[in-house]
mmCIF file of C-alpha atoms in Angstrom:
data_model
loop_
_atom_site.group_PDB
_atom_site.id
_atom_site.type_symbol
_atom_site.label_atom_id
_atom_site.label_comp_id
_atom_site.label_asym_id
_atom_site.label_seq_id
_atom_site.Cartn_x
_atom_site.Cartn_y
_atom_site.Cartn_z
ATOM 1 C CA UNK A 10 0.000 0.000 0.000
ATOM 2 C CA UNK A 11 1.418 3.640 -1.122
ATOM 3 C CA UNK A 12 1.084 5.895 1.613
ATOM 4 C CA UNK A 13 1.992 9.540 1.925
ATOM 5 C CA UNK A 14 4.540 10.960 4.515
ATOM 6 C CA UNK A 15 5.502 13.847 6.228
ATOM 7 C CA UNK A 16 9.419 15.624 6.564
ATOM 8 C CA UNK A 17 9.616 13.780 10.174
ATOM 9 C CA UNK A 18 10.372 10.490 7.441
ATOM 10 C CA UNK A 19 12.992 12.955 6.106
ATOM 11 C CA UNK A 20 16.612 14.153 7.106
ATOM 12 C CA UNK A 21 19.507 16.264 6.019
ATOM 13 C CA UNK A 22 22.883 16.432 7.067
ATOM 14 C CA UNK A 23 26.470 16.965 5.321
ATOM 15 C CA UNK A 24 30.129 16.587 5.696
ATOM 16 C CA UNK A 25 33.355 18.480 4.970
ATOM 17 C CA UNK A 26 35.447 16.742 1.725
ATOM 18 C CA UNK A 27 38.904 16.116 1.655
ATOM 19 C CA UNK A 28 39.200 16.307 -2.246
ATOM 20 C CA UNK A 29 35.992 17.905 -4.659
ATOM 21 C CA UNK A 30 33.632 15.675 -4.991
ATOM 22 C CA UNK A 31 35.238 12.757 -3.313
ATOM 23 C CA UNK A 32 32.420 12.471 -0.244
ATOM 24 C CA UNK A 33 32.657 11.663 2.811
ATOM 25 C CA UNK A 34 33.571 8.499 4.711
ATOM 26 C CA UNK A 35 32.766 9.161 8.225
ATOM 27 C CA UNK A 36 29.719 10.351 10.168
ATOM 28 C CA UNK A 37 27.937 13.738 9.048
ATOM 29 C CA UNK A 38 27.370 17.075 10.648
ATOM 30 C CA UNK A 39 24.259 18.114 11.806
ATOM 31 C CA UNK A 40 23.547 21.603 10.298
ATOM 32 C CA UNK A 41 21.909 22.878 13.409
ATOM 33 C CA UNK A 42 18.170 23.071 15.191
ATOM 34 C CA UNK A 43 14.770 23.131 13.313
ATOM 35 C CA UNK A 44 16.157 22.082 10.043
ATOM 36 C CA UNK A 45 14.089 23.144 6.789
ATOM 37 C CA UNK A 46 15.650 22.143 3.261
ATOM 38 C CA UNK A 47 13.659 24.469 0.519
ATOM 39 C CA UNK A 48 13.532 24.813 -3.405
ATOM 40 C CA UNK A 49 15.493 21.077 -3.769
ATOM 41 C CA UNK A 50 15.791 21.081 -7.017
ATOM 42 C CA UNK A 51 17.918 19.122 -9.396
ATOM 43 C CA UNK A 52 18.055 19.405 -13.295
ATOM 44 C CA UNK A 53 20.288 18.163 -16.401
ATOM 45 C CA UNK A 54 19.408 20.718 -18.977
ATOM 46 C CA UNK A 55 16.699 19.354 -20.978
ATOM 47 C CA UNK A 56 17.762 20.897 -24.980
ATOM 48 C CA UNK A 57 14.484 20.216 -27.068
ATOM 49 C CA UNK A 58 15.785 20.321 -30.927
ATOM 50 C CA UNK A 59 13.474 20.885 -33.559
ATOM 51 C CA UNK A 60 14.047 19.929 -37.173
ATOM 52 C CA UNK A 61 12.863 21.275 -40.649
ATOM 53 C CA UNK A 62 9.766 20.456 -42.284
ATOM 54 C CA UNK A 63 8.089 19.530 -38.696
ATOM 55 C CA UNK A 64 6.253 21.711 -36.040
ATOM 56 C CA UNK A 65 7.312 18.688 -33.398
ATOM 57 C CA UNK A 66 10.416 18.362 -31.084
ATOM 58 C CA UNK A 67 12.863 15.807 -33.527
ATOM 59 C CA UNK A 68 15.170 15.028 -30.029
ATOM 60 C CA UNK A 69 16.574 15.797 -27.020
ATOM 61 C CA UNK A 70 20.106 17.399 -25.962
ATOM 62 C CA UNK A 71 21.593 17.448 -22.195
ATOM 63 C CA UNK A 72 23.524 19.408 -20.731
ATOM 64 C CA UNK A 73 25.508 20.108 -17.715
ATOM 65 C CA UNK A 74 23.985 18.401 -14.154
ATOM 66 C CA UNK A 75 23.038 20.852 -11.717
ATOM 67 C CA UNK A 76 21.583 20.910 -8.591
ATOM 68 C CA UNK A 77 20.792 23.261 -5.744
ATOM 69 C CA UNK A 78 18.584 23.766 -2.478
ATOM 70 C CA UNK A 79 18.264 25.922 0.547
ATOM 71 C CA UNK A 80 18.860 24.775 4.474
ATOM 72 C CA UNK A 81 17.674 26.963 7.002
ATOM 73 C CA UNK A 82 18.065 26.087 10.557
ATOM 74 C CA UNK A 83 18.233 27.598 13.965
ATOM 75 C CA UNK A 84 21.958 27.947 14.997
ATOM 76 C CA UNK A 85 23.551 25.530 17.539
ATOM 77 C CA UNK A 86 27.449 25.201 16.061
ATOM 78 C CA UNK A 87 29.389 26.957 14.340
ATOM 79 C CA UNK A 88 30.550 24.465 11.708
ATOM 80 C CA UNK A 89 28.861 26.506 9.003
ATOM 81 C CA UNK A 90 31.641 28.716 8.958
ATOM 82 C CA UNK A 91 33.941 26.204 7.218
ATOM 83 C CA UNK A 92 32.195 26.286 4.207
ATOM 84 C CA UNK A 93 32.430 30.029 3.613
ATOM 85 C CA UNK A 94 36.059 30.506 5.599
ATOM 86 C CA UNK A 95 38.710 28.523 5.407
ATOM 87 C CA UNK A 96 39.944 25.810 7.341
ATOM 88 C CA UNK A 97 39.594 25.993 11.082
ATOM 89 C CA UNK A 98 42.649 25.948 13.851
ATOM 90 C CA UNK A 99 41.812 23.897 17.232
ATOM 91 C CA UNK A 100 43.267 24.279 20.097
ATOM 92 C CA UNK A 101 42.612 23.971 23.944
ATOM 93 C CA UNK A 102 41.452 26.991 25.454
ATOM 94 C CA UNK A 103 41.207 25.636 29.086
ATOM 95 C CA UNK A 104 40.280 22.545 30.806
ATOM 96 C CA UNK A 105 38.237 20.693 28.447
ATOM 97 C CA UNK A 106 37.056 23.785 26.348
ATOM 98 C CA UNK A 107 38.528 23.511 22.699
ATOM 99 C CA UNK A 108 38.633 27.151 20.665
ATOM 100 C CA UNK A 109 38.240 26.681 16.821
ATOM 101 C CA UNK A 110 39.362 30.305 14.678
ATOM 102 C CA UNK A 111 38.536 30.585 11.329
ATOM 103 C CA UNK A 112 40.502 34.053 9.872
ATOM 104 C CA UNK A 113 39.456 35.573 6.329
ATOM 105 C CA UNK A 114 42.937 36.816 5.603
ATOM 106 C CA UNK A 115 44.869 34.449 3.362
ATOM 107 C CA UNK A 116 48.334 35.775 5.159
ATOM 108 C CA UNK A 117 47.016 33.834 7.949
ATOM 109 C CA UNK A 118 45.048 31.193 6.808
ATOM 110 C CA UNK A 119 46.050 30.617 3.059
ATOM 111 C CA UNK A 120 43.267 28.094 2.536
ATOM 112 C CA UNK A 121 41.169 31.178 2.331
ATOM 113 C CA UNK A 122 42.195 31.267 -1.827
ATOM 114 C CA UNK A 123 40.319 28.189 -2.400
ATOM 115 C CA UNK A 124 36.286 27.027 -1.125
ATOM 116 C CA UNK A 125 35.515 24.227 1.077
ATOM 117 C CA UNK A 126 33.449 21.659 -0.895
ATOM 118 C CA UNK A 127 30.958 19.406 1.106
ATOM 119 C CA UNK A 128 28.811 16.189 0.258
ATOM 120 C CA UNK A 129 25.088 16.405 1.053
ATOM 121 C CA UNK A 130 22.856 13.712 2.360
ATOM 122 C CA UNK A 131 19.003 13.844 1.909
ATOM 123 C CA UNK A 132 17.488 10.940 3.436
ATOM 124 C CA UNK A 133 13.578 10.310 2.453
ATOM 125 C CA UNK A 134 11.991 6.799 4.861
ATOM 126 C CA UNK A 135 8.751 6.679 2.433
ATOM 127 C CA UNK A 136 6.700 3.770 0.807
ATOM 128 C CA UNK A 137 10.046 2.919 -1.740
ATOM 129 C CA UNK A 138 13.011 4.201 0.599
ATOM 130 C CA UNK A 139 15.722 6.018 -0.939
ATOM 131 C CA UNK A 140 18.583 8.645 0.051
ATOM 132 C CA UNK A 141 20.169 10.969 -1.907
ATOM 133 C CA UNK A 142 24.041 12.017 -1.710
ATOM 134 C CA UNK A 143 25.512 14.937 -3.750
ATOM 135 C CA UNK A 144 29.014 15.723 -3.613
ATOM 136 C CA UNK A 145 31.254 18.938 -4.617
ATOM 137 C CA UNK A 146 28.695 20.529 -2.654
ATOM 138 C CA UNK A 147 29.757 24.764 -2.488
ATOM 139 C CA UNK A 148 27.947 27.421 -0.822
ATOM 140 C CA UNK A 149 27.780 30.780 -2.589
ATOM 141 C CA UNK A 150 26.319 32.485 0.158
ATOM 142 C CA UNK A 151 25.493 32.613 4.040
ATOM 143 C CA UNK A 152 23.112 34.400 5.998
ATOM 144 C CA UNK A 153 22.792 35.018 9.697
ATOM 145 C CA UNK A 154 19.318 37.076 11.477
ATOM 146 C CA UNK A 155 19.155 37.909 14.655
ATOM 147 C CA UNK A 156 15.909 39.569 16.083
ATOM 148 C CA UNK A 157 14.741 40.180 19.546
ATOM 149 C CA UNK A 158 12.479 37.248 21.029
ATOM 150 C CA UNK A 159 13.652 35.124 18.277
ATOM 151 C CA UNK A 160 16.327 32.611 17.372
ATOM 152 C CA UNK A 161 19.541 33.078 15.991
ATOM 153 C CA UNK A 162 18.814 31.990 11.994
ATOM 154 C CA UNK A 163 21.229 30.808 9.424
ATOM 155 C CA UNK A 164 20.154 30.267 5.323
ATOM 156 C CA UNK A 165 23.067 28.495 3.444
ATOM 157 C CA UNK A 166 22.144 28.325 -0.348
ATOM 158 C CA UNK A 167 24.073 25.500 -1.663
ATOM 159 C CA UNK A 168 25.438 24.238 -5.024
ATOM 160 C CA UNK A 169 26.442 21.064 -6.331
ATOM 161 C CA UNK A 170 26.661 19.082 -10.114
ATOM 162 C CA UNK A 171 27.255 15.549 -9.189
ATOM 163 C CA UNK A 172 24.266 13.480 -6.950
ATOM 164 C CA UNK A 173 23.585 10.094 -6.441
ATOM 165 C CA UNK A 174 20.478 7.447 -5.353
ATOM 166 C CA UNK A 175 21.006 4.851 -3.186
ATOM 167 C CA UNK A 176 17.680 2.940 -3.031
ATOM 168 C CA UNK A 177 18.652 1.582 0.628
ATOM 169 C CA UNK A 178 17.673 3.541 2.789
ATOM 170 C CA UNK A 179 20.539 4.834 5.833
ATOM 171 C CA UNK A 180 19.577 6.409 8.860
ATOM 172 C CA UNK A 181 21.343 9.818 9.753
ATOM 173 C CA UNK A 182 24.474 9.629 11.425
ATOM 174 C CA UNK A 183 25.057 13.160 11.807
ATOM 175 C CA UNK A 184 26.978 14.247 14.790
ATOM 176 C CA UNK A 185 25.619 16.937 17.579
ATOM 177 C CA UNK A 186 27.791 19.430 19.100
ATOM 178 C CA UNK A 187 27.832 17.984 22.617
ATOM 179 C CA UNK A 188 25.917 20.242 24.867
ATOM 180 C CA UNK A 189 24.450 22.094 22.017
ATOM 181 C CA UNK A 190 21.849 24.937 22.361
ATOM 182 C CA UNK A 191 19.804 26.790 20.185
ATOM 183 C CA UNK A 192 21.206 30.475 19.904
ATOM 184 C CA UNK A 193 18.735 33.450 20.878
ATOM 185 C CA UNK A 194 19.334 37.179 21.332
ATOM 186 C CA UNK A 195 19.070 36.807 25.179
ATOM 187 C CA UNK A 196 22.541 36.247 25.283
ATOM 188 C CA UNK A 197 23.650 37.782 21.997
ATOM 189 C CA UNK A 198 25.691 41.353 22.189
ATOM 190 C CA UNK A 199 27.188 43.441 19.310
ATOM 191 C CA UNK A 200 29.358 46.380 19.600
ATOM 192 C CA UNK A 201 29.337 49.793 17.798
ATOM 193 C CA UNK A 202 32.364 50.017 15.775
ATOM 194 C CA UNK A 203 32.417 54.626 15.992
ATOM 195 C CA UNK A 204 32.950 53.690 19.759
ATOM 196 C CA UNK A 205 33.721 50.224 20.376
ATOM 197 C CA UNK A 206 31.534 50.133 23.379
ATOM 198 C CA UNK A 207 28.542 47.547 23.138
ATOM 199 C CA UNK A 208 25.085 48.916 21.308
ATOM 200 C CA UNK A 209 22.178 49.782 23.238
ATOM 201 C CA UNK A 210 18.945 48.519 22.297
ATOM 202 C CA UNK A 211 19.890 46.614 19.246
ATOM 203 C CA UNK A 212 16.451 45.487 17.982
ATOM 204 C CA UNK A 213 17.673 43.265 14.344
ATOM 205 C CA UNK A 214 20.919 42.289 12.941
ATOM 206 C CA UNK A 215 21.128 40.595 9.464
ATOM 207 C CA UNK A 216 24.471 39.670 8.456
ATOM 208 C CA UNK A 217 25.349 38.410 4.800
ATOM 209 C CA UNK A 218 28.933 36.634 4.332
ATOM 210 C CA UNK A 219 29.095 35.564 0.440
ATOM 211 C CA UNK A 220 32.250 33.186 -1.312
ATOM 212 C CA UNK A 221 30.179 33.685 -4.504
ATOM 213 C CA UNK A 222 31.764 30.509 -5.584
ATOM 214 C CA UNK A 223 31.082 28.484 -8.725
ATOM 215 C CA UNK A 224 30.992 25.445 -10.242
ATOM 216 C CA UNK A 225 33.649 24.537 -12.436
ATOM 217 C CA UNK A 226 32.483 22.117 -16.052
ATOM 218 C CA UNK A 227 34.850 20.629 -18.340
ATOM 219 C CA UNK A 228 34.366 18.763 -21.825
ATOM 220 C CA UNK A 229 33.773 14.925 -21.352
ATOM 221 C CA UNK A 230 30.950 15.275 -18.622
ATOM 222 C CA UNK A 231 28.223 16.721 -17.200
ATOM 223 C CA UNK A 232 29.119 16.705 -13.994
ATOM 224 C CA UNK A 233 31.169 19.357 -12.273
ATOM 225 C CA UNK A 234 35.210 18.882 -11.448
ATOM 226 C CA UNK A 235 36.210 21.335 -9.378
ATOM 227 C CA UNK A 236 34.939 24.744 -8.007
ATOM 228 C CA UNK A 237 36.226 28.456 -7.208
ATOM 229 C CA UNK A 238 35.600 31.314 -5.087
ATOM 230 C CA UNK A 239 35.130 35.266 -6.306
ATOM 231 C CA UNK A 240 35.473 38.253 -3.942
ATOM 232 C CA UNK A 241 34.786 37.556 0.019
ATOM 233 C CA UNK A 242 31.468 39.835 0.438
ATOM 234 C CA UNK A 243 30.394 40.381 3.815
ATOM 235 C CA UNK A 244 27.569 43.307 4.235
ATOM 236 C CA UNK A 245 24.544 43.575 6.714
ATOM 237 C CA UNK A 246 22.490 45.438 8.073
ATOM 238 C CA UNK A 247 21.872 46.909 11.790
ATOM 239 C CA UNK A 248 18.140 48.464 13.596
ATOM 240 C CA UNK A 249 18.615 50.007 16.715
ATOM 241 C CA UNK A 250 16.415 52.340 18.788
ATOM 242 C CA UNK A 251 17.463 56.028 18.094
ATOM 243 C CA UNK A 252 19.628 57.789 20.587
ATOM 244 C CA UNK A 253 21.517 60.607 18.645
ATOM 245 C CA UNK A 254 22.924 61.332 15.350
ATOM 246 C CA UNK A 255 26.080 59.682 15.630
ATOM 247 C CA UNK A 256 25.767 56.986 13.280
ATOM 248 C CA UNK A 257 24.111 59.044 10.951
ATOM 249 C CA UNK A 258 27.022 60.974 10.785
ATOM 250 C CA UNK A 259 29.202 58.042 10.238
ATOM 251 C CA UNK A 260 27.456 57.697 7.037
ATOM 252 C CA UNK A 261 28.022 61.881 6.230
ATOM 253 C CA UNK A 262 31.697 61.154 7.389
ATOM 254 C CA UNK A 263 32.247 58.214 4.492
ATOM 255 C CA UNK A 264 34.852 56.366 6.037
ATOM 256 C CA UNK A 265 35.646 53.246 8.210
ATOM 257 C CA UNK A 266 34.666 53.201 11.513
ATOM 258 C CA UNK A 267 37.557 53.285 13.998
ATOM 259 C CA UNK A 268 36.760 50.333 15.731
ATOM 260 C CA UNK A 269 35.744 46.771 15.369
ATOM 261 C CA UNK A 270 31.890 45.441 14.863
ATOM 262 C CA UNK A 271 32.338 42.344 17.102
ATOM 263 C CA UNK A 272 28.576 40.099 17.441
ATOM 264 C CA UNK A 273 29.217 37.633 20.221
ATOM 265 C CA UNK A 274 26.379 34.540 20.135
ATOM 266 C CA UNK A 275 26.456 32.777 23.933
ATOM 267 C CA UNK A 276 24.503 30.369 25.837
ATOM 268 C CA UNK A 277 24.958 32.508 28.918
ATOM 269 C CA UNK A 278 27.072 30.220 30.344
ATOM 270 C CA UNK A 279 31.036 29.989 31.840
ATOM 271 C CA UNK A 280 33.913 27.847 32.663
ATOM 272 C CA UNK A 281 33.800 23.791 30.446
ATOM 273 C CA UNK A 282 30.105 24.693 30.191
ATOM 274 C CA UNK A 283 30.882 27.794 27.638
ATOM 275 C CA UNK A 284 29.270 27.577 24.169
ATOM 276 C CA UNK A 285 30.157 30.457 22.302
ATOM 277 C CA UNK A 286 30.422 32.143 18.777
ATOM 278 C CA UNK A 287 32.006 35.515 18.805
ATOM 279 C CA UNK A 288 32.131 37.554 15.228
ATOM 280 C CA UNK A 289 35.238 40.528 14.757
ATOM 281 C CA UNK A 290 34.243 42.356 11.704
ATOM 282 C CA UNK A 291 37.446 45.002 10.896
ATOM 283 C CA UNK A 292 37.293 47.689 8.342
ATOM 284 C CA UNK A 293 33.581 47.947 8.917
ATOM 285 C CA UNK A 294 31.893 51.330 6.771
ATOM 286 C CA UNK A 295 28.678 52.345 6.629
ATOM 287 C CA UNK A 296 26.821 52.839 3.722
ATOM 288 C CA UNK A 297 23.103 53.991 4.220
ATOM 289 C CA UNK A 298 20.912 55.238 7.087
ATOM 290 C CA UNK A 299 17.359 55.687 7.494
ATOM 291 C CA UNK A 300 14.821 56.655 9.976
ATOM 292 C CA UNK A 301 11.669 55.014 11.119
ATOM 293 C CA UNK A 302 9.135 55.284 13.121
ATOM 294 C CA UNK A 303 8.673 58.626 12.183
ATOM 295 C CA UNK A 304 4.534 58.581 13.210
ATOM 296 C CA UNK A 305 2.186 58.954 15.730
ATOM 297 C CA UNK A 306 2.873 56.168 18.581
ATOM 298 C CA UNK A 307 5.769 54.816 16.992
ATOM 299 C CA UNK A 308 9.482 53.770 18.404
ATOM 300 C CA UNK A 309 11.867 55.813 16.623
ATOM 301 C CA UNK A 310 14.619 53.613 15.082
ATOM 302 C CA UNK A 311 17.997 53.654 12.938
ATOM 303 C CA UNK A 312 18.304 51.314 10.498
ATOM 304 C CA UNK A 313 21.854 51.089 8.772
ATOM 305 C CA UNK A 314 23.887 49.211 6.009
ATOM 306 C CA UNK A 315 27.272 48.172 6.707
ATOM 307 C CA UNK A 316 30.110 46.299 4.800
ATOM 308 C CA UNK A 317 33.551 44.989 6.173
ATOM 309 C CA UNK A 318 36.452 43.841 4.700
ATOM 310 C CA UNK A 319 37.968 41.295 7.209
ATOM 311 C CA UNK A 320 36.349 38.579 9.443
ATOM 312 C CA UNK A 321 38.013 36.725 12.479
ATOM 313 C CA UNK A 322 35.319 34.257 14.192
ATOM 314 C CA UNK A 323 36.467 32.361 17.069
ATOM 315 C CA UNK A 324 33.798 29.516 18.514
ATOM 316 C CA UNK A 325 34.500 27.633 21.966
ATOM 317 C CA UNK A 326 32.607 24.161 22.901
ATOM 318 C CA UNK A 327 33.869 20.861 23.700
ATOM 319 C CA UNK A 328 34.705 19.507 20.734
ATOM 320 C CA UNK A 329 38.630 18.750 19.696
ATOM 321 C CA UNK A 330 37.757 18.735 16.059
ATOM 322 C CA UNK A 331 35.571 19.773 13.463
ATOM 323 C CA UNK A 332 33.727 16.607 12.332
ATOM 324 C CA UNK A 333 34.674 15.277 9.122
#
């Protein structure tokens, strides 16, 4: 009997690869809390050819595999970061609390030239089992929300030109950060970068950190070989309630703040039980300011667009290594 199912017969999770599309061996990576996978879509580039003397389609033509989806989930590690940094240093920070760094500058971290490619598990439990696995897996772009009473977002749109059906069906193996939380603003803080001195009554922070990498085709095949990244773009933008004009004048002064724009993500907690995620945006400008609120009964806020040219992120958990 055929039945229908729901996404709780459904899972996602993904893994860092050693080589492009090579996979991964081991256990996956659990992108985070409240997992939704949207527009899954896979196509090979369907050519109809007509012909002469005939108003029908004569054949068919393919082209290059490509496929593509979007995972949004509620933040709980910071493994996400590999796939639009570079690779990750561990270390011990104390006791039993590991610190993982990921640094955009290539003179410190010169993996930063090329993009970390990943391999993409979609497992569907349904009347004909089946999972899905697509490798040489990019990420073009990253985005991070942050809102007050709400949780701490990511959207990774992801890439890929090689997948594969297994018609066994696996259960997930992805691994949890041990003592993972879901990030909220409760324990979220961001500083101003005119002062360096933490904002006041930040109400919304969208950041937007884009490899803009691509695929990479060759002759022979329709699947992709390799992939590369373009320009490191990381822009945002900040609401907070209005105090003065000083950040409008930041904008009049068009030039880069003095200080750093540092967004630290916490569970509140200290000591082995830490779990944090803390952001230091340098060369930060912004670019646009607006005022709303600007009506009868209404909270007046400052809403501004920001860019920066540098990114150090440094995450501390219990974990020794970044799973593979």
């Amino acid at each position: 009997m055929v039945t229908a199912s729901s996404a709780s017969s459904s899972f996602a999770e993904y893994g860092y690869e050693s080589t492009f599309g090579g996979g991964v061996a081991g256990n996956g990576i659990q992108f985070g809390k409240e997992v939704k996978v949207t527009g899954l879509e896979f196509k090979n580039n369907q050519l109809p050819l007509g012909q002469l003397y005939s108003p029908e389609i004569e054949s068919f033509a393919y082209g290059r595999n490509e496929g593509k989806c979007s995972v949004d989930y509620v933040v709980s590690n910071p493994w996400f970061f590999q796939s639009i940094l570079g690779t990750a240093t561990s270390a011990v920070s104390s006791g039993s609390l590991y610190q993982h760094t990921w640094n955009s500058s290539p003179a410190t971290d010169a993996t930063m030239r090329n993009i970390h490619s990943m391999a993409l598990k979609l497992g569907f439990k349904i009347s004909s089992d089946y999972n899905r696995t697509a490798v040489g897996v990019v990420c073009p772009s990253l985005s991070l929300k942050m809102a007050l009473n709400e949780t701490v977002k990511v959207t990774q749109e992801l890439v890929w030109g090689e997948e594969t059906v297994n018609q066994t069906f696996s259960t997930p193996t992805g691994v949890a950060l041990a003592g993972a939380i879901p990030y909220t603003f409760v324990h979220a803080s961001i500083t101003d970068p005119l002062t360096g001195s933490t904002l006041a009554s930040v109400q919304s922070f969208d950041l937007n950190i884009n490899s803009n990498a691509e695929l990479i085709y060759g002759m022979g095949s329709e699947l992709s070989v390799d992939a590369y990244r373009k320009i490191l773009e990381m822009t945002g933008k900040i609401s907070v309630v209005l105090y003065d004009s000083d950040l409008l004048e930041s904008v009049y002064g068009r030039a880069e703040a003095a200080n750093n724009l540092v967004v630290t993500l916490s569970n509140g907690l200290a000591g082995t039980s830490l779990r944090n995620i803390v952001m230091t945006f340098t060369g930060c400008s912004f670019s646009s300011h607006d005022t709303s609120g600007v009506e009868p009964g209404e909270l007046l806020l400052e809403n501004l667009d920001f860019q920066c040219k540098h990114v150090s992120v440094v995450a501390k958990n219990q974990a020794s290594v970044i799973p593979p």
